[in-house]
Coordinates of C-alpha atoms in Angstrom, one line a residue:
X639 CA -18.9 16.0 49.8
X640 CA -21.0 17.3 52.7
X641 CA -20.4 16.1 56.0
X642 CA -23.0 16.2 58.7
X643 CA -22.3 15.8 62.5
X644 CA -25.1 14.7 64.8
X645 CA -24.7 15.9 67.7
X646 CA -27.0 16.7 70.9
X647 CA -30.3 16.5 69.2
X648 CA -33.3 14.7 70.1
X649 CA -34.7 11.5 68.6
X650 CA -37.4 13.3 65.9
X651 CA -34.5 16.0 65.1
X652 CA -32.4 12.6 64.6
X653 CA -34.1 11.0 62.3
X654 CA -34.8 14.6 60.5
X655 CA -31.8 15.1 59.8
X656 CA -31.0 11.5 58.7
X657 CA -33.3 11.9 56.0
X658 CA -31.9 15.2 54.7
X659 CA -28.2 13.9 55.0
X660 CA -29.8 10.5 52.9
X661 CA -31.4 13.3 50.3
X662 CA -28.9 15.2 50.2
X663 CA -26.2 12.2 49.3
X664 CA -28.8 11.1 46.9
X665 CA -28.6 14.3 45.0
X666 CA -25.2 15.0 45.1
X667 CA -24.7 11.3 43.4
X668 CA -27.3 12.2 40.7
X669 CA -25.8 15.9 40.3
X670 CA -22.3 14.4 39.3
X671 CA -22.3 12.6 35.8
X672 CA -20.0 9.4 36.1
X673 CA -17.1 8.6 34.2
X674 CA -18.6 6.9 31.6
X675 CA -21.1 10.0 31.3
X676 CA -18.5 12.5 31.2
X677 CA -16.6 10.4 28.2
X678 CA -19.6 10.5 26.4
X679 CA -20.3 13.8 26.4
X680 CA -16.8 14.6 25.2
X681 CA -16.5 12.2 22.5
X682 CA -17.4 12.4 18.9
X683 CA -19.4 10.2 16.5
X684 CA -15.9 9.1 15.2
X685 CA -14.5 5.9 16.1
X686 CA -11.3 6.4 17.9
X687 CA -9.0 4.1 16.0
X688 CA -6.3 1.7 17.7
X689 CA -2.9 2.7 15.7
X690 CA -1.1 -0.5 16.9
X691 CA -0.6 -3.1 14.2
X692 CA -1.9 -7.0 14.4
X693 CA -0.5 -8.1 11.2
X694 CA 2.2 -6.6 8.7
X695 CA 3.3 -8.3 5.3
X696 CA 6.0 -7.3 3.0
X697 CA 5.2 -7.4 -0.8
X698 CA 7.9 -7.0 -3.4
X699 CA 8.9 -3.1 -3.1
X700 CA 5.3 -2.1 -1.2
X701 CA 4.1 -3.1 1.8
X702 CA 0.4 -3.8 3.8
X703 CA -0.7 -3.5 7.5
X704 CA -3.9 -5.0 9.3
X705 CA -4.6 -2.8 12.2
X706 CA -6.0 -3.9 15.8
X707 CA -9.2 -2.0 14.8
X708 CA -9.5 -4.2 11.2
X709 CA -8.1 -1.1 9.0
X710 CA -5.8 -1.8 6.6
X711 CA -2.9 0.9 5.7
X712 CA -0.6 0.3 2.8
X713 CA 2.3 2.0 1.6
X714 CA 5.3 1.5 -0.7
X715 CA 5.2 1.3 -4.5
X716 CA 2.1 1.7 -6.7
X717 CA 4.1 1.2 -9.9
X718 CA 1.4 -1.3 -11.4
X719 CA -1.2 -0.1 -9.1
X720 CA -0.5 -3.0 -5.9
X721 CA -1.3 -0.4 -3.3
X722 CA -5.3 -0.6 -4.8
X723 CA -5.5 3.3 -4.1
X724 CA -6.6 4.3 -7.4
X725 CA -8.1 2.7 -10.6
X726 CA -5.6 4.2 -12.7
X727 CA -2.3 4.0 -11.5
X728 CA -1.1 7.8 -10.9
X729 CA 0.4 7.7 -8.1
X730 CA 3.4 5.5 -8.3
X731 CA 4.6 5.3 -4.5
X732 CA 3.5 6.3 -1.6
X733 CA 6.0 7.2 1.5
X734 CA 3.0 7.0 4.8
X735 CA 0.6 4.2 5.6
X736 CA -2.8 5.4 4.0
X737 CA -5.8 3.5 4.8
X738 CA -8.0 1.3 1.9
X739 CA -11.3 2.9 3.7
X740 CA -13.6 0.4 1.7
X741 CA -11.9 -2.6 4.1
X742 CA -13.4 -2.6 7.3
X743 CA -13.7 -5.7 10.3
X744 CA -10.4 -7.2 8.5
X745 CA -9.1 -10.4 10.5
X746 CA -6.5 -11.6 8.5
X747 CA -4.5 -10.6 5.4
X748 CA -2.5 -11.6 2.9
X749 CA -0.3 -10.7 -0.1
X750 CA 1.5 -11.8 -2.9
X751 CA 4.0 -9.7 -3.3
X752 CA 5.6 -11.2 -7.0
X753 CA 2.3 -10.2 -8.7
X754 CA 1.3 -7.1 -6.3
X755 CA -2.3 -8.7 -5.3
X756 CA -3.9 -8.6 -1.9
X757 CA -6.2 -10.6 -0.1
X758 CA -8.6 -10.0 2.8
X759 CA -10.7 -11.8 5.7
X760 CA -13.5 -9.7 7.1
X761 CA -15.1 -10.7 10.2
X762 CA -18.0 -12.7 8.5
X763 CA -16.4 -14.9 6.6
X764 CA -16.3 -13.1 3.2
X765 CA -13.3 -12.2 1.7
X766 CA -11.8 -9.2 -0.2
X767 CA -9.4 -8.8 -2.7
X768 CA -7.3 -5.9 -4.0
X769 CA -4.1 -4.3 -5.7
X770 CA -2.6 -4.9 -9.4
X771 CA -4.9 -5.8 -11.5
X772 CA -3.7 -9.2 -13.7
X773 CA -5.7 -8.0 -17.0
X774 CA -5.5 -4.3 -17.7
X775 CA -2.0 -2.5 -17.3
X776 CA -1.0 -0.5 -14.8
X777 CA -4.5 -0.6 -12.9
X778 CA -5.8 -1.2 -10.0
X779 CA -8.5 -3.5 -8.4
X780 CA -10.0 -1.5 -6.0
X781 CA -11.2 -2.9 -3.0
X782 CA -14.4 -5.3 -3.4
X783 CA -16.0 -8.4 -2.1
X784 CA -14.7 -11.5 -3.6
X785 CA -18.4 -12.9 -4.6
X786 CA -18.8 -16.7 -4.0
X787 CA -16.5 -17.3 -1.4
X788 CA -17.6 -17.2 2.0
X789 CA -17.1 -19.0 6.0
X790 CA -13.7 -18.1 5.1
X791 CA -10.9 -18.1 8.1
X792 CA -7.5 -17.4 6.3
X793 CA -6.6 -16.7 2.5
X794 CA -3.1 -17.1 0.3
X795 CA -2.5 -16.6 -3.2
X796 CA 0.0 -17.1 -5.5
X797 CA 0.4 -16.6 -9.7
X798 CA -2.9 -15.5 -10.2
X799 CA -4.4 -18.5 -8.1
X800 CA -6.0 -17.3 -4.7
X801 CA -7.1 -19.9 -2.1
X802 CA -8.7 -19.4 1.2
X803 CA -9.0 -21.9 4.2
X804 CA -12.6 -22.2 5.4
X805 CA -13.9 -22.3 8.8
X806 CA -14.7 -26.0 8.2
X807 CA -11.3 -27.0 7.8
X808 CA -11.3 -27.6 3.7
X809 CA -9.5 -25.8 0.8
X810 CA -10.9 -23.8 -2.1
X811 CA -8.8 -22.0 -4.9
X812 CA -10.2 -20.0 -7.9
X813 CA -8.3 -18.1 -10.5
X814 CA -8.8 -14.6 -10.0
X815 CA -10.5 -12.1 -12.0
X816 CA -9.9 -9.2 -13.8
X817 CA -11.1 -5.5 -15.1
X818 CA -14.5 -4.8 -13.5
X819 CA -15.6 -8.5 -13.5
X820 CA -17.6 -9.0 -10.4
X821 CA -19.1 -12.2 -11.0
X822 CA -19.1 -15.1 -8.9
X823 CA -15.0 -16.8 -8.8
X824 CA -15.9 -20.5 -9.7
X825 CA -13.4 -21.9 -7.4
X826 CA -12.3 -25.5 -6.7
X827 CA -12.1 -27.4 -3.4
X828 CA -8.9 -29.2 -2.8
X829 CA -9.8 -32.9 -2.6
X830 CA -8.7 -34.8 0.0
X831 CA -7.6 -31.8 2.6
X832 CA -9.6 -31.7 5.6
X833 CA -9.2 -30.2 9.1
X834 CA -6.7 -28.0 8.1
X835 CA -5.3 -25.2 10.5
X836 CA -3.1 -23.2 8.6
X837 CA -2.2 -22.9 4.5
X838 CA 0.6 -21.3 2.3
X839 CA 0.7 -20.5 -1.5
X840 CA 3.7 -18.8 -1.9
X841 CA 6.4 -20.7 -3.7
X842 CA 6.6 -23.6 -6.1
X843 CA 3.7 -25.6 -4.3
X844 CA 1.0 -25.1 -1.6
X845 CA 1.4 -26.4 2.2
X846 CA -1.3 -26.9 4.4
X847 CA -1.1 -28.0 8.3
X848 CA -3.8 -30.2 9.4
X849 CA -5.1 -30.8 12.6
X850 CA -2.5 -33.8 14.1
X851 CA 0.3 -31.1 13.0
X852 CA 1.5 -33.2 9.6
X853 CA 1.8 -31.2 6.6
X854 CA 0.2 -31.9 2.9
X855 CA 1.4 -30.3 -0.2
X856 CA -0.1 -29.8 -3.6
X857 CA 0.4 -28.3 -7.2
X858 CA -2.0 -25.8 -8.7
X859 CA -1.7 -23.8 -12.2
X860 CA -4.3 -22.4 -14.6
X861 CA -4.7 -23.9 -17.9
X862 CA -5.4 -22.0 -21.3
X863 CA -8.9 -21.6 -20.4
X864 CA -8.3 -19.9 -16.9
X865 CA -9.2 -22.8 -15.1
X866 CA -7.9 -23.9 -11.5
X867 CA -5.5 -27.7 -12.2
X868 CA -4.7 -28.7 -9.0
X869 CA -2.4 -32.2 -8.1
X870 CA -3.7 -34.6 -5.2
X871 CA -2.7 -33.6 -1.7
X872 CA 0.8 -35.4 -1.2
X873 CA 1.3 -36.2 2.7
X874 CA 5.1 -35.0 3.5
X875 CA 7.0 -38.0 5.8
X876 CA 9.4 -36.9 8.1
X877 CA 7.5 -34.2 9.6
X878 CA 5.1 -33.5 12.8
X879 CA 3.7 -31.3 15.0
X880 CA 4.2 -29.0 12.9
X881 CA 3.0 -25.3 13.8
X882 CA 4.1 -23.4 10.8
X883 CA 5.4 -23.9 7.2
X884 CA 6.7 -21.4 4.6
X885 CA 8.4 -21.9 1.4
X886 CA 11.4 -20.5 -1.4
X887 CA 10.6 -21.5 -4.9
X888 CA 11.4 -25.4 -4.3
X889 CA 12.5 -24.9 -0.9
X890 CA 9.8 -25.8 2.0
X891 CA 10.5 -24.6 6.1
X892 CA 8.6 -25.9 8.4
X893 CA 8.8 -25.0 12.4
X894 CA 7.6 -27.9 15.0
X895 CA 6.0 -27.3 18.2
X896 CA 9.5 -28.0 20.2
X897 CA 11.2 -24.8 18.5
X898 CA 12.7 -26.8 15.6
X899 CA 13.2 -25.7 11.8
X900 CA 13.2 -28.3 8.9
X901 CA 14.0 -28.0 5.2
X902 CA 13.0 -30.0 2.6
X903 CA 13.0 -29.5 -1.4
X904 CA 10.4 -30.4 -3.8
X905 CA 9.9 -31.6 -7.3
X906 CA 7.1 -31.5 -9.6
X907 CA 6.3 -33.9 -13.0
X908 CA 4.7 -33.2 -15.6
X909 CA 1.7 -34.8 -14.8
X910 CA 1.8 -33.0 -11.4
X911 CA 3.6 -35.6 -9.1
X912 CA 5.0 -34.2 -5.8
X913 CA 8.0 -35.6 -4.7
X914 CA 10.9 -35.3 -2.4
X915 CA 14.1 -34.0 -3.9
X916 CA 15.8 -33.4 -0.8
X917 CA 14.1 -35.1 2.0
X918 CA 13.5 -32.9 5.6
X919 CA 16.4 -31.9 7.5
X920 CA 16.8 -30.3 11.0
X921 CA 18.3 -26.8 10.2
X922 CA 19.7 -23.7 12.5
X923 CA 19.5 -26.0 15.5
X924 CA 21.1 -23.4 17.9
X925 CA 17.6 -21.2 18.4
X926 CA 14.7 -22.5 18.9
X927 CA 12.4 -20.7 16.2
X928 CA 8.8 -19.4 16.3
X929 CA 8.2 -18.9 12.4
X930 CA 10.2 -18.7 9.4
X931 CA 10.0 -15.9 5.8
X932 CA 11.7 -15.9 3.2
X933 CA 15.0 -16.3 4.9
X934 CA 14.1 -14.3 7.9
X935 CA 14.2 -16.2 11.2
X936 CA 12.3 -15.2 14.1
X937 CA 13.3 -16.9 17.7
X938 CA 10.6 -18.0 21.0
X939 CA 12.8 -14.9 22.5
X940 CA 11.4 -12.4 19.8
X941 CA 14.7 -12.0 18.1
X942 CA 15.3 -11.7 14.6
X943 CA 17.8 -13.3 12.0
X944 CA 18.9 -12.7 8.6
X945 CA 19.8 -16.4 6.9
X946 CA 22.8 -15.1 4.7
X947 CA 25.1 -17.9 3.0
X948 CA 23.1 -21.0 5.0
X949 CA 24.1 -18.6 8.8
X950 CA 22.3 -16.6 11.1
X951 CA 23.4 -12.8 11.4
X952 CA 21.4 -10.9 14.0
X953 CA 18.9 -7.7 13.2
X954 CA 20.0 -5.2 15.6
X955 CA 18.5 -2.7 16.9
X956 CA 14.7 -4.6 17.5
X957 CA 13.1 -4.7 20.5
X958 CA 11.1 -8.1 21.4
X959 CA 9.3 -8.8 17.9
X960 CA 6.4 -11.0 17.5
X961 CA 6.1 -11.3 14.0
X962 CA 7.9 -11.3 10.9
X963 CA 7.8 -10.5 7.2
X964 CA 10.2 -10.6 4.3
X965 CA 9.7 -9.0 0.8
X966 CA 11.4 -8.9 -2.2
X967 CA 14.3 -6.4 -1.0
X968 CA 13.3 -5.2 2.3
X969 CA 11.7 -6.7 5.9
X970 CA 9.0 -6.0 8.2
X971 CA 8.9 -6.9 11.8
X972 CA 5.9 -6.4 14.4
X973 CA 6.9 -5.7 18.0
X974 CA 5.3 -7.0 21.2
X975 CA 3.2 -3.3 21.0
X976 CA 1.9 -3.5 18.1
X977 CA 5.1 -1.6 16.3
X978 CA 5.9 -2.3 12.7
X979 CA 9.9 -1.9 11.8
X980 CA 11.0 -1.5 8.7
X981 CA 14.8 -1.8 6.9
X982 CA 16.3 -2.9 3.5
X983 CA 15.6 -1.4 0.1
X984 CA 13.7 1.9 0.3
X985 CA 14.1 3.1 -2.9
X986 CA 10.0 3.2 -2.9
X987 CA 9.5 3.9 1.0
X988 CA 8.1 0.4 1.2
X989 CA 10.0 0.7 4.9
X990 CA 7.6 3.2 5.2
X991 CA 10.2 5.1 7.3
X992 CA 13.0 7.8 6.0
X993 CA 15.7 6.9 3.8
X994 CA 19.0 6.8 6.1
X995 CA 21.4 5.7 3.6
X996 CA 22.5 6.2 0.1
X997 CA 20.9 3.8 -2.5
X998 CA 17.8 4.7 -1.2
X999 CA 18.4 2.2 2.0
X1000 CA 17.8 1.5 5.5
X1001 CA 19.8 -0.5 7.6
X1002 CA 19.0 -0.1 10.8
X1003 CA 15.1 -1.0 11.8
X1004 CA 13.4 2.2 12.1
X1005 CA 9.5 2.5 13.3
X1006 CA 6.7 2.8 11.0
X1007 CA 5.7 6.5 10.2
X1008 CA 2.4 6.8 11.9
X1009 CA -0.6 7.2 9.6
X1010 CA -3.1 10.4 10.2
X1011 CA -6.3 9.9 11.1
X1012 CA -8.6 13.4 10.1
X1013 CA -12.3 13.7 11.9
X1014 CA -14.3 16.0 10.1
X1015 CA -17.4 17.3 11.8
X1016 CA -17.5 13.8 13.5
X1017 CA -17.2 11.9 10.6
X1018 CA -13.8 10.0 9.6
X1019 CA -12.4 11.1 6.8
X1020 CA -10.4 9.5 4.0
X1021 CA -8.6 10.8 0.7
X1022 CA -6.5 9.2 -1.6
X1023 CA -3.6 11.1 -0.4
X1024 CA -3.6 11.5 3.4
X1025 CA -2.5 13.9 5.9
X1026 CA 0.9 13.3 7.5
X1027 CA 3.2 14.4 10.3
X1028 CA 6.0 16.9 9.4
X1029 CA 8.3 17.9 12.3
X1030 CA 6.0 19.3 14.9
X1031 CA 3.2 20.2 12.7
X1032 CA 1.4 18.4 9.9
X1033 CA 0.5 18.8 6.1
X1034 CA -3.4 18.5 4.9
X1035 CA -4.1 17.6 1.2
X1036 CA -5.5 20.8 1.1
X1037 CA -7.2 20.4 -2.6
X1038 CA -9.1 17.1 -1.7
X1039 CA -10.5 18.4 1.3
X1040 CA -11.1 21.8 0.3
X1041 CA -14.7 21.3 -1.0
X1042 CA -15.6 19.2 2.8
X1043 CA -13.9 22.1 4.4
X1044 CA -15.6 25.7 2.8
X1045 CA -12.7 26.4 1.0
X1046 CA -12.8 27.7 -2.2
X1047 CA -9.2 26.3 -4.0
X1048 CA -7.5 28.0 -6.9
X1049 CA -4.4 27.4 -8.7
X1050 CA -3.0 29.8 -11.3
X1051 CA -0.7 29.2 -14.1
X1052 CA 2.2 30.9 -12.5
X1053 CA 1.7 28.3 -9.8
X1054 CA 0.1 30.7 -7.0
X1055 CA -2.6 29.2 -4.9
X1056 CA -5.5 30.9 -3.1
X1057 CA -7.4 29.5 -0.5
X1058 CA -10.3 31.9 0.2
X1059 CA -13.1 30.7 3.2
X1060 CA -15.8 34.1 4.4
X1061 CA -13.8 37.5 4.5
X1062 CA -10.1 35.8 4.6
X1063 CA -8.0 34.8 1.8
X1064 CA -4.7 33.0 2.2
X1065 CA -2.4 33.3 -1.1
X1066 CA 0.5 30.9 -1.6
X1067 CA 3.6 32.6 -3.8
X1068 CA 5.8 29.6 -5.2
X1069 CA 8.4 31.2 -7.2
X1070 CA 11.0 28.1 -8.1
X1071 CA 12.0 26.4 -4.0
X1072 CA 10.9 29.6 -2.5
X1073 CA 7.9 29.7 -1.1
X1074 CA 5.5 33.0 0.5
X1075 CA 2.3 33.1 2.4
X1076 CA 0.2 36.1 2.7
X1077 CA -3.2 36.2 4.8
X1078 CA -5.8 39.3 3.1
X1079 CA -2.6 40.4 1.7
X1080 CA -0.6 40.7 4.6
X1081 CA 3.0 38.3 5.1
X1082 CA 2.1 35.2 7.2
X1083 CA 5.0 33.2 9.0
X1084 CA 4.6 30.1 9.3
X1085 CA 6.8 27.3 11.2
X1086 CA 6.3 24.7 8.8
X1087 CA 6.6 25.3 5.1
X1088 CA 4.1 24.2 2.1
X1089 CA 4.6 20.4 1.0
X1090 CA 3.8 17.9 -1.6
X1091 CA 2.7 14.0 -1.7
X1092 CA 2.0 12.2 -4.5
X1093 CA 1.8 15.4 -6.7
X1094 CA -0.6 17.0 -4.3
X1095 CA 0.2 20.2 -2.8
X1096 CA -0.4 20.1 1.0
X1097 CA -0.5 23.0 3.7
X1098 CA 0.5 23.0 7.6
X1099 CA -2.9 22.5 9.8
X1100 CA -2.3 26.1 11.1
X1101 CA -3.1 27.7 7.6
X1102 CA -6.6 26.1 8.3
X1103 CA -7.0 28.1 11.5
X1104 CA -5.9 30.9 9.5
X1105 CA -9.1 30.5 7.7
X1106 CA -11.0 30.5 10.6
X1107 CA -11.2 26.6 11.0
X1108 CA -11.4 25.2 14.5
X1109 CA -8.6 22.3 14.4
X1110 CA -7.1 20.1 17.3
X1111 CA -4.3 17.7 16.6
X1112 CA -3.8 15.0 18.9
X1113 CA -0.1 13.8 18.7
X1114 CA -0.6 11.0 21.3
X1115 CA -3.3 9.9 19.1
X1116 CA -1.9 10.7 15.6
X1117 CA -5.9 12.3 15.5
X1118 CA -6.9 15.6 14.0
X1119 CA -10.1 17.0 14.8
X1120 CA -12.0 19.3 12.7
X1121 CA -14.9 21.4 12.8
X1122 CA -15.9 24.0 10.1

């Protein structure tokens, strides 16, 4: 900044050279661009995504995220096509979180894991379904608006029955549809249910908390026409204030406001009666519990407990968790941060973290791989099989995004690849697990090797500047920046 001294000068001189030290402030203010400006300049037309997690759920062998931002990332199995990545089912697992890029605005998720079907809330109220499709084997539902629901809050589904809770407070539940039916679900409202907070499908009947904090259950099934037979709300006594409820087969849990965890058991006749067959029950009264899955306990303190044989055994190696999911074989935890930790079964990467142990398992939490976000000219960019970190550098589906890039792509039979962008040519060599680049015919070293996902060959980001492509990667970020 420029500093002016007034010294010894007369009153007109004064005030002269007040005004050029007021101009000259002036201008220097207007010369420099503020922060926000110089941000602006900098940034691209990309959003810059938040990689921290909001909500994680476990499926049976697969797994589905909700991030801050309202992406949702799935990884794990896509056996029967649950991931909803693909129409046909190809690819049957995936090992790093890719994004559904059709979902966007999510605020709540859902997923039932037995019969590999998703459910999501957007922003406005609509909701979206997704994963294995209940008609046509092994296929997918892709992504797509659930038309004729809507002012939707949360959703839950269970046996080919989805329900959502409605901003309003009432129930609805429709039988979902298959194949490339779009038409509008002709769903049900659950008579009887009204200012209800919170709901839960999974299990041999459906919970719902009302406002006062009682609990209402209630038995739903399709009949041989595909319609939606639900029982009358039954009011469950011996319970209030309560703040969260989660079921096993005929098994309810419930946690109050105080910290404390109930369990009851159900039966159901056959003309749809609900009745006690164990009546509630104080349980594990030596934590005081914040919410309850599948026989996974999580504490006020943000610990976490296995229930094995009716006890609590600790989860070590957590820090503070917030939230809690448990799938069929392994379990999901979301840290204060917005971390997801993985461990159990990972025989299908549903940890979506290494395999530390034999029989494909992990058994102490590890941290979610982070997923790969690739800006292309500005633009995000999404492909069925994504880009993901591999030691210090990291491997670009190169065929999928060869055509977006310039590249020219071409595989012989002998398994040689050339990648060929202006006047320079990279050729791959794979001769059996060895593996030679050559750049215009010369030998390239490279510090991270060719790799594979889902069947697709991928290349190390460098080989891209080899072709003359400007790329930045971002590892604070997980962000790779390219411009062609």
């Amino acid at each position: 900044m420029c500093i002016i001294h007034l010294v010894q000068v007369d009153r007109s001189r004064r005030a002269f050279v007040l005004l050029v030290l007021i101009l000259s402030t002036m201008l220097y203010a207007i010369a420099q661009p503020t922060s926000s400006a110089a941000a602006a300049e900098n940034s691209t037309t990309a959003p810059i995504l938040n990689q921290t997690y909001k909500q994680v759920k476990a499926g049976t062998y697969y797994s589905v995220g909700l991030r801050s931002d309202g992406t949702v990332w799935t990884w794990g199995r896509n056996l029967w096509g649950e991931l909803g990545i693909e129409k046909k089912a190809t690819i049957t697992s995936f090992p790093y979180p890719l994004r559904l890029p059709e979902l966007s605005n999510i605020t709540n998720i859902s997923v039932d894991g037995q019969d590999g079907y998703q459910l999501g809330v957007q922003s406005d109220g609509t909701v979206w379904e997704w994963g294995r499709d209940p008609l046509v084997y092994r296929q997918s539902i892709l992504p797509r608006r659930v038309q004729g629901i809507s002012g939707a809050a949360a959703v839950s589904s269970q046996g080919g029955i989805a329900s959502a809770l409605l901003k309003n407070g009432t129930v609805v539940s429709w039988a979902r549809l298959g194949a490339d039916d779009t038409s509008a679900v002709k769903h049900v409202t659950i008579a009887g249910l009204g200012n209800v907070t919170a709901i839960s499908t999974q299990g041999m009947v459906n919970y719902a908390i009302v406002k006062d904090g009682s609990v209402y259950a209630w038995y739903s099934k399709l009949d041989d026409k595909r319609n939606v037979v639900t029982s009358k709300p039954w009011k469950l006594q011996g319970l209030a204030h309560i703040k969260q409820v989660s079921s096993i087969w005929d098994t309810g849990y419930a946690v109050d406001a105080n910290g404390g965890m109930w369990s009851w058991k159900v039966t159901v006749s056959s003309k749809l009666a609900i009745a006690y067959a164990a009546k509630p029950t104080r349980a594990f009264t030596s934590v005081r519990a914040r919410s309850f899955s599948s026989n996974l306990l999580l504490t006020d303190s943000g610990t976490v407990y296995n229930v094995v044989n009716g006890k609590l055994v600790k989860v070590n190696g957590l820090p503070v968790v917030s939230g809690i999911s448990r799938g069929g074989y392994h379990q999901l935890a979301l840290d204060k941060q917005g971390h997801v930790w993985g461990w159990g079964a990972n025989k299908w990467f549903e940890t979506g973290s290494p395999t530390s142990a034999e029989g494909g398992m992990v058994y102490k939490p590890a941290q979610l791989l982070s997923g790969v976000d690739i800006v292309l000219n500005g633009k995000l960019v999404n492909t069925i099989v994504p880009a993901y970190e591999a030691g210090a550098s990291v491997q670009v589906p190169i065929k999928l995004l060869a055509g977006d890039l310039g590249v020219r792509f071409s595989a012989a039979s002998d398994g040689t690849i050339s990648l060929s962008r202006g006047k320079s040519v990279v050729t791959i060599h794979r001769n059996g697990g060895e593996v030679t680049v050559d750049l215009n015919g010369q030998p390239l070293e490279l510090e991270s090797s060719i790799g594979s996902s889902a069947g697709s060959i991928t290349i190390p980001y460098e080989l891209l500047q080899s072709l003359g492509i400007e790329v930045r990667w971002d590892a604070n970020a997980h962000r790779m920046s390219i411009v062609t």
